[in-house]
CSV table of N, CA, C and O in Angstrom, one decimal:
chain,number,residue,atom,x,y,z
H,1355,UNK,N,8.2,1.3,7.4
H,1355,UNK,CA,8.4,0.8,6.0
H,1355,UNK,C,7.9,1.9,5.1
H,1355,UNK,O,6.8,2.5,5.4
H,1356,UNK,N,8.4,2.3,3.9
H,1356,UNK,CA,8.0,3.1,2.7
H,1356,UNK,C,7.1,2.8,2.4
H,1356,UNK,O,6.7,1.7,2.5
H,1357,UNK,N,6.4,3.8,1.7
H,1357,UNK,CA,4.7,3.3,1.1
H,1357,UNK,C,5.1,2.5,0.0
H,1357,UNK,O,4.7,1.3,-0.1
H,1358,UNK,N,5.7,3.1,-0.8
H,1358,UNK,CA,5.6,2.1,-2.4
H,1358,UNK,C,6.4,0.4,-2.1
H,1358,UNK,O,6.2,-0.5,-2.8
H,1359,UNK,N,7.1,0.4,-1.0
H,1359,UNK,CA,7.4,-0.9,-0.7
H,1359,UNK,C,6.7,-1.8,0.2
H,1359,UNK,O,7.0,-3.0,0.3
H,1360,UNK,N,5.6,-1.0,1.0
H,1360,UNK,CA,4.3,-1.8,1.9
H,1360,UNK,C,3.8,-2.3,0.4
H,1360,UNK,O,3.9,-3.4,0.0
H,1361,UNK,N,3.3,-1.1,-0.3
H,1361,UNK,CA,2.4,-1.5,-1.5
H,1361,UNK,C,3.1,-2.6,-2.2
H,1361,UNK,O,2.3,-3.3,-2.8
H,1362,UNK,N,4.3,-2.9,-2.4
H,1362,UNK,CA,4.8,-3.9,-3.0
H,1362,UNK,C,4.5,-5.2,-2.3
H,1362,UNK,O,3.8,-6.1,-2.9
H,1363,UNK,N,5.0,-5.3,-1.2
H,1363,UNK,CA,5.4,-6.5,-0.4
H,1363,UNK,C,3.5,-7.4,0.3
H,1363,UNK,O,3.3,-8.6,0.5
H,1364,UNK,N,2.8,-6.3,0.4
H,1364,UNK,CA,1.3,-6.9,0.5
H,1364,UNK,C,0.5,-7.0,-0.4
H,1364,UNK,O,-0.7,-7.1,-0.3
H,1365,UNK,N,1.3,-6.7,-1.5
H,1365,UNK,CA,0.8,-7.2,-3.2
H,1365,UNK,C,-0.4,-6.1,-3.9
H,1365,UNK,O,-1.1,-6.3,-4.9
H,1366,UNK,N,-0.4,-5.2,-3.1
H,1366,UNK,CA,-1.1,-4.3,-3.6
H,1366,UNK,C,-1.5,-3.7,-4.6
H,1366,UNK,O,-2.6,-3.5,-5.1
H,1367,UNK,N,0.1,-3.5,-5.2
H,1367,UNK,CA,0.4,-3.3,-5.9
H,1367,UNK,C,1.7,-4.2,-6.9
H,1367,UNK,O,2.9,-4.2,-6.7
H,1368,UNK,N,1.5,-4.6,-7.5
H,1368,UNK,CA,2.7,-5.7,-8.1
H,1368,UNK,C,4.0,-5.4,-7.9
H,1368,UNK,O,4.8,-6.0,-7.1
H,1369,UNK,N,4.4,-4.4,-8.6
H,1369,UNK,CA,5.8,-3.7,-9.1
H,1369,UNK,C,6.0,-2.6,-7.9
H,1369,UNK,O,5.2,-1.7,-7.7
H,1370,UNK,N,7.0,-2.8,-7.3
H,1370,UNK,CA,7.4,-1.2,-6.6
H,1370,UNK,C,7.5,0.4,-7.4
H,1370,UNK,O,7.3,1.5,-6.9
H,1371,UNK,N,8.0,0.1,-8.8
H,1371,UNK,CA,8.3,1.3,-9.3
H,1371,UNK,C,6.7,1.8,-10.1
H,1371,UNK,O,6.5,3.0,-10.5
H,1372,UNK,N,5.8,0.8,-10.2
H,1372,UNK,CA,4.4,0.9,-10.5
H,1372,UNK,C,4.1,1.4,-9.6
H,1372,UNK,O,3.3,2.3,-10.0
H,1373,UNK,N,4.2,1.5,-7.6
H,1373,UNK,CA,3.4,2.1,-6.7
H,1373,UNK,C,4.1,3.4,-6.5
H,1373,UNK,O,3.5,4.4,-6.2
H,1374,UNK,N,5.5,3.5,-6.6
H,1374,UNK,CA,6.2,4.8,-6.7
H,1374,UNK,C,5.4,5.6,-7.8
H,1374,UNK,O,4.9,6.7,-7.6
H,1375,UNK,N,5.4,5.2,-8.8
H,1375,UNK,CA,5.1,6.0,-9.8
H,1375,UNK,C,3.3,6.7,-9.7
H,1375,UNK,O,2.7,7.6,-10.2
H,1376,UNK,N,2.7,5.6,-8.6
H,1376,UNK,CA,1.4,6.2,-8.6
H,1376,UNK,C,1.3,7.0,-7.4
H,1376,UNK,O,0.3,7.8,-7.3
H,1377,UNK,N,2.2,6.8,-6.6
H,1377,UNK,CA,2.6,8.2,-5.5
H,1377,UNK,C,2.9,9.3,-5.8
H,1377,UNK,O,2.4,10.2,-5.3
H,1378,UNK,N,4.0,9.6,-7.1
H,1378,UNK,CA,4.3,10.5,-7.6
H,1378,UNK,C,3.1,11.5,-8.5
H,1378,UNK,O,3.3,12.7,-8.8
H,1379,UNK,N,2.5,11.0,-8.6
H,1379,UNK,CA,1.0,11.1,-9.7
H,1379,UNK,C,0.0,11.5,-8.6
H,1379,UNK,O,-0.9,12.4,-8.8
H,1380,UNK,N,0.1,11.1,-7.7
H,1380,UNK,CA,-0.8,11.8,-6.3
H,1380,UNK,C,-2.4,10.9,-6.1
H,1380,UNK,O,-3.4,11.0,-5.4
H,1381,UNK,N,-1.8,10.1,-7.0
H,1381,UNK,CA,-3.2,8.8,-6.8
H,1381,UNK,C,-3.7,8.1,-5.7
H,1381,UNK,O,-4.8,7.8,-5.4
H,1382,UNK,N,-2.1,8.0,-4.8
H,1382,UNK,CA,-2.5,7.3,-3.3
H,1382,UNK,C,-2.6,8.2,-2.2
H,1382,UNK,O,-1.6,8.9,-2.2
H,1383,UNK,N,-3.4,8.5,-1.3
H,1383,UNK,CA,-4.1,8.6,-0.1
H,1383,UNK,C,-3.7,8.3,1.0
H,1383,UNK,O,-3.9,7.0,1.0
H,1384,UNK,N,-3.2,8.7,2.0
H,1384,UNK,CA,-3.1,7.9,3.7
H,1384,UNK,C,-4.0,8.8,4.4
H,1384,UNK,O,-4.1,10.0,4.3
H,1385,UNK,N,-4.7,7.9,5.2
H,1385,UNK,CA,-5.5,9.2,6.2
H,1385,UNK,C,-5.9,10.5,5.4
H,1385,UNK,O,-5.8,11.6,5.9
H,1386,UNK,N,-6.4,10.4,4.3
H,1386,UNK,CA,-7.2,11.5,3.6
H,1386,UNK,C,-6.2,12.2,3.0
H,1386,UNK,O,-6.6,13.1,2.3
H,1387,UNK,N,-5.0,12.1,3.0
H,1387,UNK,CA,-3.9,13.4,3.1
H,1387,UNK,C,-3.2,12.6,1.2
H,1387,UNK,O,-3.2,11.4,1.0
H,1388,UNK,N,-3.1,13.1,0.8
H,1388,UNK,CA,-1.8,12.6,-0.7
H,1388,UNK,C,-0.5,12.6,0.0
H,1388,UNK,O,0.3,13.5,0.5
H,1389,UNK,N,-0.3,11.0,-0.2
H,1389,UNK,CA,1.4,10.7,0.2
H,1389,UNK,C,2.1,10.7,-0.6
H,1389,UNK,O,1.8,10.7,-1.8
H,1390,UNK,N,3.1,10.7,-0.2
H,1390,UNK,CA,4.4,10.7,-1.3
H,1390,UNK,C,5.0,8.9,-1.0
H,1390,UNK,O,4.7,8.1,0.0
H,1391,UNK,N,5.8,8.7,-1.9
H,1391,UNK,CA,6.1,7.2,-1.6
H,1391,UNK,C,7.4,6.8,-0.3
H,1391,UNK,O,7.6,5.8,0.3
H,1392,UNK,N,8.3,8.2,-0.1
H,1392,UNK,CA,8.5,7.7,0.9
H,1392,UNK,C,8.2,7.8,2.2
H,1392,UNK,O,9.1,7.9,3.0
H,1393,UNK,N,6.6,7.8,2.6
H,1393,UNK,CA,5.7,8.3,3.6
H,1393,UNK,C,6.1,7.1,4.5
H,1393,UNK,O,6.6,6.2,3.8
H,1394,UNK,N,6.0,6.9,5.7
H,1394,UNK,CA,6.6,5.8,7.0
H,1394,UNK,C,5.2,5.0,7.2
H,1394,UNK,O,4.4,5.7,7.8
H,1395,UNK,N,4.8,4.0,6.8
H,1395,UNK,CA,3.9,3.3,6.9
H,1395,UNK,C,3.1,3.1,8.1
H,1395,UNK,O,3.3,1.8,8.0
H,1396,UNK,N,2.1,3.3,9.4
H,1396,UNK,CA,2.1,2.4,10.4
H,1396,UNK,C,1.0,1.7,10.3
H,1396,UNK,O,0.5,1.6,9.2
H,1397,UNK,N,0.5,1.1,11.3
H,1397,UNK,CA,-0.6,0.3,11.8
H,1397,UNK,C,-1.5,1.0,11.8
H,1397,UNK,O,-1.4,2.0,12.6
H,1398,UNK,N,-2.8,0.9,11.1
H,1398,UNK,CA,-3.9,1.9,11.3
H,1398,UNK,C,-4.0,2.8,10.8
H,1398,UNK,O,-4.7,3.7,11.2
H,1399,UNK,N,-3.1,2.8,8.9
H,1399,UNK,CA,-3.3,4.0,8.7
H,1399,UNK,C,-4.5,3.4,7.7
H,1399,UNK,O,-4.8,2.2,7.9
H,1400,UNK,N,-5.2,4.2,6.5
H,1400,UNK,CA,-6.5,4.0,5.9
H,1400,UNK,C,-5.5,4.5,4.3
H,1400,UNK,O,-5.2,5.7,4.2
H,1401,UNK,N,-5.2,4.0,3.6
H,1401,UNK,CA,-4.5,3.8,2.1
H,1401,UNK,C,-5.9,4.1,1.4
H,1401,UNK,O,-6.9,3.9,2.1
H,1402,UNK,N,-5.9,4.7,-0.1
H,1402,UNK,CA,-6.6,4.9,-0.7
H,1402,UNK,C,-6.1,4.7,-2.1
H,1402,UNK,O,-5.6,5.6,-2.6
H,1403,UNK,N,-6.2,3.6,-2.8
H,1403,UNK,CA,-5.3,4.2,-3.8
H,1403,UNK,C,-6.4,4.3,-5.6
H,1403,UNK,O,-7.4,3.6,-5.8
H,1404,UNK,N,-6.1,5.1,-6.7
H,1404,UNK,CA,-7.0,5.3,-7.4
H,1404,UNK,C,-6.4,4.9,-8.9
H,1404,UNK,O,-5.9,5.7,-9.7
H,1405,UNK,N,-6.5,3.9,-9.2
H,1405,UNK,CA,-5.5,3.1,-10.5
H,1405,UNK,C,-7.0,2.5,-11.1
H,1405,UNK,O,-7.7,1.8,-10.4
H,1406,UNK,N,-7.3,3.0,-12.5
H,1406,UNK,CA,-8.1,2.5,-13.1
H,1406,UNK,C,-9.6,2.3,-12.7
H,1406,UNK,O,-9.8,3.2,-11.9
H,1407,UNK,N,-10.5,1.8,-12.9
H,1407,UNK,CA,-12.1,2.6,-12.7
H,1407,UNK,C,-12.6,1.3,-11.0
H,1407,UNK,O,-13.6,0.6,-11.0
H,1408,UNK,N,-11.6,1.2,-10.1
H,1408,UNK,CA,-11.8,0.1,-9.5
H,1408,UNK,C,-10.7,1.0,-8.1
H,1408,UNK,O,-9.8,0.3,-7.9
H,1409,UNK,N,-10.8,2.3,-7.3
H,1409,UNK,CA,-10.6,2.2,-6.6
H,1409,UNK,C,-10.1,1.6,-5.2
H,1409,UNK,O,-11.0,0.9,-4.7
H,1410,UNK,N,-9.5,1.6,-4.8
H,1410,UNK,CA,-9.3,0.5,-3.4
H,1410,UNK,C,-8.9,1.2,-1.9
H,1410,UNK,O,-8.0,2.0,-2.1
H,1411,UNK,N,-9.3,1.1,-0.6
H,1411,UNK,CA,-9.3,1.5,0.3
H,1411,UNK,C,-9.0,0.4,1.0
H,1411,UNK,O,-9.7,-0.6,0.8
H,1412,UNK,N,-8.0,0.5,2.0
H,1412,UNK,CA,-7.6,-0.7,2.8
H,1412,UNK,C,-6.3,0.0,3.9
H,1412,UNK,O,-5.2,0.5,3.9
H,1413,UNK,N,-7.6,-0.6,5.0
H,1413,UNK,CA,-6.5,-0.7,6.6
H,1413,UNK,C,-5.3,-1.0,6.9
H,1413,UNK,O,-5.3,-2.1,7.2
H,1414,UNK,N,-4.5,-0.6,6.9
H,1414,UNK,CA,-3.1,-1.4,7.2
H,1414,UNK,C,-3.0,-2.3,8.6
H,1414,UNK,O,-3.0,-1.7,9.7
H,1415,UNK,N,-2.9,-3.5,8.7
H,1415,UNK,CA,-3.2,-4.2,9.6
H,1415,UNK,C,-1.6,-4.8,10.5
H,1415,UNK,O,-1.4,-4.8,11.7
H,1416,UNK,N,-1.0,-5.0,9.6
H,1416,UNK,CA,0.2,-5.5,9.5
H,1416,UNK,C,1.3,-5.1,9.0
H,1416,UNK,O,1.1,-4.6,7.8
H,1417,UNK,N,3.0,-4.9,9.3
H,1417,UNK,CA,3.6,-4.3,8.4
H,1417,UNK,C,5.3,-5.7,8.3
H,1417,UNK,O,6.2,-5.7,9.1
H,1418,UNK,N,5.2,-6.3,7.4
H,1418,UNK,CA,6.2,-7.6,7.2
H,1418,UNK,C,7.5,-7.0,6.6
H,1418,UNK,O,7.0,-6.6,5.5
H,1419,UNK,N,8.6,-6.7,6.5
H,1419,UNK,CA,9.7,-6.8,5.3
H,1419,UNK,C,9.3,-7.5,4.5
H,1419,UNK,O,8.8,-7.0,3.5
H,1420,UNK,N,9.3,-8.8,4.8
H,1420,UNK,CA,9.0,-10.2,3.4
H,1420,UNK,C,7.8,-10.3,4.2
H,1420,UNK,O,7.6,-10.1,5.4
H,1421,UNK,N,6.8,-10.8,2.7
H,1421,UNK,CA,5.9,-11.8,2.8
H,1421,UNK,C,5.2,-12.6,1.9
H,1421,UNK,O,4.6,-12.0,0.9
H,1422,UNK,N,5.2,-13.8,2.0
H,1422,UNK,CA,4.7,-14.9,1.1
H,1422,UNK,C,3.8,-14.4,0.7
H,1422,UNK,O,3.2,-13.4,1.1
H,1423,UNK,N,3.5,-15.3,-0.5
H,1423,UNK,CA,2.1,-14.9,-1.5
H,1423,UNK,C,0.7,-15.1,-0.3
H,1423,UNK,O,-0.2,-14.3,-0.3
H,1424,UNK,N,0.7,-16.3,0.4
H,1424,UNK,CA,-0.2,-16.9,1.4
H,1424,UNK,C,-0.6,-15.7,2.6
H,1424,UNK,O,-1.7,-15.6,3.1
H,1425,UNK,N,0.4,-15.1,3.0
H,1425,UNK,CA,0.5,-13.9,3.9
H,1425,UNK,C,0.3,-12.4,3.5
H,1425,UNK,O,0.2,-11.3,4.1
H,1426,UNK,N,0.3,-12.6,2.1
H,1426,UNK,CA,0.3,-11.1,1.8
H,1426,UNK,C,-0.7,-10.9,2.5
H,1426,UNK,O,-0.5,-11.0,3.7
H,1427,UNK,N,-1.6,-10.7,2.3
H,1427,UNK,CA,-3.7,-10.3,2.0
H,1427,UNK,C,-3.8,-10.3,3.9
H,1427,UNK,O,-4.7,-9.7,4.5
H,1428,UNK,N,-2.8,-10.9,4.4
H,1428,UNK,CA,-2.9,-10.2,5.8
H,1428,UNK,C,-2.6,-9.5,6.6
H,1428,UNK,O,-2.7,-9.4,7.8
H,1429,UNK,N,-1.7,-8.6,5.4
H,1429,UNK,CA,-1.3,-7.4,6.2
H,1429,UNK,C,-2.1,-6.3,6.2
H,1429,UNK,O,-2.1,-5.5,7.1
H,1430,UNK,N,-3.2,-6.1,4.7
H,1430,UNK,CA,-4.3,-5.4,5.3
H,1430,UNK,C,-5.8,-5.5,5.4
H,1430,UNK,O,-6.2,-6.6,5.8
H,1431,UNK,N,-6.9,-4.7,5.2
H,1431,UNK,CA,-8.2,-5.2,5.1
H,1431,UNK,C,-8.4,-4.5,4.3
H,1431,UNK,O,-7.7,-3.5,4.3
H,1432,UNK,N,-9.4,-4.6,3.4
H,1432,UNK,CA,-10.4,-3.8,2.0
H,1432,UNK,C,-11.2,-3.0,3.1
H,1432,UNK,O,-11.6,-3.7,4.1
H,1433,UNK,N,-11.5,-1.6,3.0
H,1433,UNK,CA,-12.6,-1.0,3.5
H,1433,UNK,C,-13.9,-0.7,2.2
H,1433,UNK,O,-13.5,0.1,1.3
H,1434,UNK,N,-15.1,-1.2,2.0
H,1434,UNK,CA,-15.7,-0.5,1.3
H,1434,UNK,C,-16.4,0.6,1.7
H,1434,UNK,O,-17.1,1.2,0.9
């Protein structure tokens, strides 16, 4: 799955064209490296993303096409 559409679909990010747009900007991180939004998503990668004074880092645990508001939050984990 595409980054800006994981980021969408596990609520990470609200809007798809909001997580595109912060891929483009070089704000999100996989595995230390700056992705682009159509980077291949897998299991295990470490997301970083840097939107406003609140940081977030999170495991990818899971990867759904759809998922309910109740399911989102388990497709990854917060790393602090």
């Amino acid at each position: 799955m595409r980054l800006d559409k994981y980021l969408k679909v596990s609520r990470i990010i609200k809007r798809r064209t909001v997580a595109n747009e912060a891929c483009d900007a070089g704000r999100v991180t996989v595995n230390g490296k700056i992705a682009r939004a159509s980077y291949d998503v897998k299991i295990g990668d470490i997301i970083e993303i840097a939107l406003g004074n609140h940081p977030i880092k999170a495991e990818v645990l899971s990867i759904n096409e759809y998922a309910k508001k109740e399911d989102a939050g388990l497709m990854y984990k917060i790393i602090q």
